[in-house]
PDB file of C-alpha atoms in Angstrom:
ATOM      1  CA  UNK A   1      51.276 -37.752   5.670  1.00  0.00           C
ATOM      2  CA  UNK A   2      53.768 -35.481   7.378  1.00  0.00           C
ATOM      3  CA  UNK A   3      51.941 -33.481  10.609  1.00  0.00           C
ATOM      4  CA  UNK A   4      52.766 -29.858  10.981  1.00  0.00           C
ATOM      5  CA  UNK A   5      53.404 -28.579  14.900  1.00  0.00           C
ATOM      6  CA  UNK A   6      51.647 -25.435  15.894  1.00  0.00           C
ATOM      7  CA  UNK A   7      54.020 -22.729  16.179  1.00  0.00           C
ATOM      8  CA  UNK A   8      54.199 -21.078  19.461  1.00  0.00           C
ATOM      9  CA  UNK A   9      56.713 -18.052  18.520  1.00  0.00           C
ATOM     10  CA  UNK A  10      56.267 -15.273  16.926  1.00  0.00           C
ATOM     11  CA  UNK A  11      57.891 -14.245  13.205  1.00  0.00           C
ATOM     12  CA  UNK A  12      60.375 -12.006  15.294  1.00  0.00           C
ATOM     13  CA  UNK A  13      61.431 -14.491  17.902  1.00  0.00           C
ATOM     14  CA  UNK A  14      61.778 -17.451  15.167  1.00  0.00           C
ATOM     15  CA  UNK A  15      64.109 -14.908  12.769  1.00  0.00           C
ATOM     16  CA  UNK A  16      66.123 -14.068  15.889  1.00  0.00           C
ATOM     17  CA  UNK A  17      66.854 -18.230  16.896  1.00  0.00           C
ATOM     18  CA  UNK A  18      67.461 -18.466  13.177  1.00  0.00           C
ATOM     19  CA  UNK A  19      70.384 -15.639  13.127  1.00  0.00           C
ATOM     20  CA  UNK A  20      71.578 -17.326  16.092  1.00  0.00           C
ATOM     21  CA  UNK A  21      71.776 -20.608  14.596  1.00  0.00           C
ATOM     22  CA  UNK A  22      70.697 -21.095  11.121  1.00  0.00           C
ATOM     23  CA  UNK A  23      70.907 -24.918  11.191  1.00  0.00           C
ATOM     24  CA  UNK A  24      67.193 -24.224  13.125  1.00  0.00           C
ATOM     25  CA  UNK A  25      68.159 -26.554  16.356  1.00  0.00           C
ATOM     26  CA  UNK A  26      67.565 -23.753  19.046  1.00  0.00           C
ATOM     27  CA  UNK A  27      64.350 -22.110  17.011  1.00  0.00           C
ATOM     28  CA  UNK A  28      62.758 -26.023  17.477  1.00  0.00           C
ATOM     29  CA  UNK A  29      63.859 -26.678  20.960  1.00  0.00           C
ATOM     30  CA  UNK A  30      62.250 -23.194  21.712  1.00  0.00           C
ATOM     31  CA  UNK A  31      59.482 -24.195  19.535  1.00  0.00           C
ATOM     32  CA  UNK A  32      58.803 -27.749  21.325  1.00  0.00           C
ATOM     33  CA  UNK A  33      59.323 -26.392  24.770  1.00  0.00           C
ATOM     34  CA  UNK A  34      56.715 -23.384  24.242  1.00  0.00           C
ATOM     35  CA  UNK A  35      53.953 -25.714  22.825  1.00  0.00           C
ATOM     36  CA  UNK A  36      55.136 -27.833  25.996  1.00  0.00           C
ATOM     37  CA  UNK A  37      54.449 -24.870  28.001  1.00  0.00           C
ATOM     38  CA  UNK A  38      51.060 -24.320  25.850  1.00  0.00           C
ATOM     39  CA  UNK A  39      49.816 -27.699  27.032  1.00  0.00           C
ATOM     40  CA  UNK A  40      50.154 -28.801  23.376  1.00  0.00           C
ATOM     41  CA  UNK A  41      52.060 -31.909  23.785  1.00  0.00           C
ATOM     42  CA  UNK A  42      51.064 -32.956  20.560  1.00  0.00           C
ATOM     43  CA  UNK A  43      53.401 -30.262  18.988  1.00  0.00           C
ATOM     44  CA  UNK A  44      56.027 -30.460  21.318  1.00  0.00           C
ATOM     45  CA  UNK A  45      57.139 -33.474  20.290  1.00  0.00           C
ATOM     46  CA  UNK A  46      56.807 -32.901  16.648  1.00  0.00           C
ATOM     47  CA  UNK A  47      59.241 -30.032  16.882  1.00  0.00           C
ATOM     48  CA  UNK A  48      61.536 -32.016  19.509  1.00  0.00           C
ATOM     49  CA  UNK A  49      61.556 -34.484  16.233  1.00  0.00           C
ATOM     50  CA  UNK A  50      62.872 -32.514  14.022  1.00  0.00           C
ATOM     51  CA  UNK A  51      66.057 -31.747  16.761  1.00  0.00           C
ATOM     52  CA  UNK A  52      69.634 -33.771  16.130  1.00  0.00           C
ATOM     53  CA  UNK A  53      69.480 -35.065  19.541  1.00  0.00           C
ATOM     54  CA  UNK A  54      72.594 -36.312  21.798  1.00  0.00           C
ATOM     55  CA  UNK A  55      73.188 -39.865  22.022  1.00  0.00           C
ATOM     56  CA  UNK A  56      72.339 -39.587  25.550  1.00  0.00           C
ATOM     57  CA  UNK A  57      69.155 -38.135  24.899  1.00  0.00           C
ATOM     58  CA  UNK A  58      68.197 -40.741  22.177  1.00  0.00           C
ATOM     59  CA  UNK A  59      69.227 -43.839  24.529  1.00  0.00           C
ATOM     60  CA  UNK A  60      66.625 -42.226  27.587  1.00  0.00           C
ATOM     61  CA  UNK A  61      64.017 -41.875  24.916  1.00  0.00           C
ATOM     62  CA  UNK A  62      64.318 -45.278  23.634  1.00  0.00           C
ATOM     63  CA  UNK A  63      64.498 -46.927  27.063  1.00  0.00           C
ATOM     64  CA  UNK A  64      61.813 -44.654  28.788  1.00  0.00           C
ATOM     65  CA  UNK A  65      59.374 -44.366  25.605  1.00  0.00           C
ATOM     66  CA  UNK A  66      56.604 -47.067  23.617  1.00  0.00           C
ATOM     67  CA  UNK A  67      58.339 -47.140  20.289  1.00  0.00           C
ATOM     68  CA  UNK A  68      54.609 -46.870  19.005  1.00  0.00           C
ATOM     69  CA  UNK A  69      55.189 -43.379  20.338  1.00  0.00           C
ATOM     70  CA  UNK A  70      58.626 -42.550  19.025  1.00  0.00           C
ATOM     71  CA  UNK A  71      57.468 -43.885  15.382  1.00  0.00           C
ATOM     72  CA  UNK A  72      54.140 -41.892  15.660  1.00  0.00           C
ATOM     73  CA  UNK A  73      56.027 -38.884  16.433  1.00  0.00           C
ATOM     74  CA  UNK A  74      59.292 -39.376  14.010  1.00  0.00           C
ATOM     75  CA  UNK A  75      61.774 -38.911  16.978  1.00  0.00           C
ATOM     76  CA  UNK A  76      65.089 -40.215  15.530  1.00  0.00           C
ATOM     77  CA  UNK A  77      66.454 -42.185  18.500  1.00  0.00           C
ATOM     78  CA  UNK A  78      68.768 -44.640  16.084  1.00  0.00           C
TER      79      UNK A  78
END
């Protein structure tokens, strides 16, 4: 089973990310670092999950992370 992050934006904000870039990385980095912000970690990483991340990025999260976390979370790291 799939979990759902809490959105943090409102319908406005998350159609203006989308016109801005429709592939949807900027409305989920927005999204992850407002439930961040929100205390929801929980949710911040789901939406950081669904983000094409850098390779950079993806070698400090494998080296710095439990990969029980990264698997629990989805974060695609490979």
């Amino acid at each position: 089973m799939t979990k759902t992050p809490k959105s943090y934006l409102t319908e406005e904000e998350r159609q203006n990310y989308l016109k801005q870039d429709p592939r949807g990385k900027i409305l989920n980095l927005s999204e992850s670092f407002e439930a961040c912000m929100a205390g929801d970690i929980d949710s911040a990483w789901l939406w950081l999950a669904k983000v094409d991340l850098c390779e950079n990025t993806k070698r400090n999260l494998r080296n710095s992370m439990p990969k029980e976390l990264i698997d629990e979370y989805g974060l695609k790291v490979d």
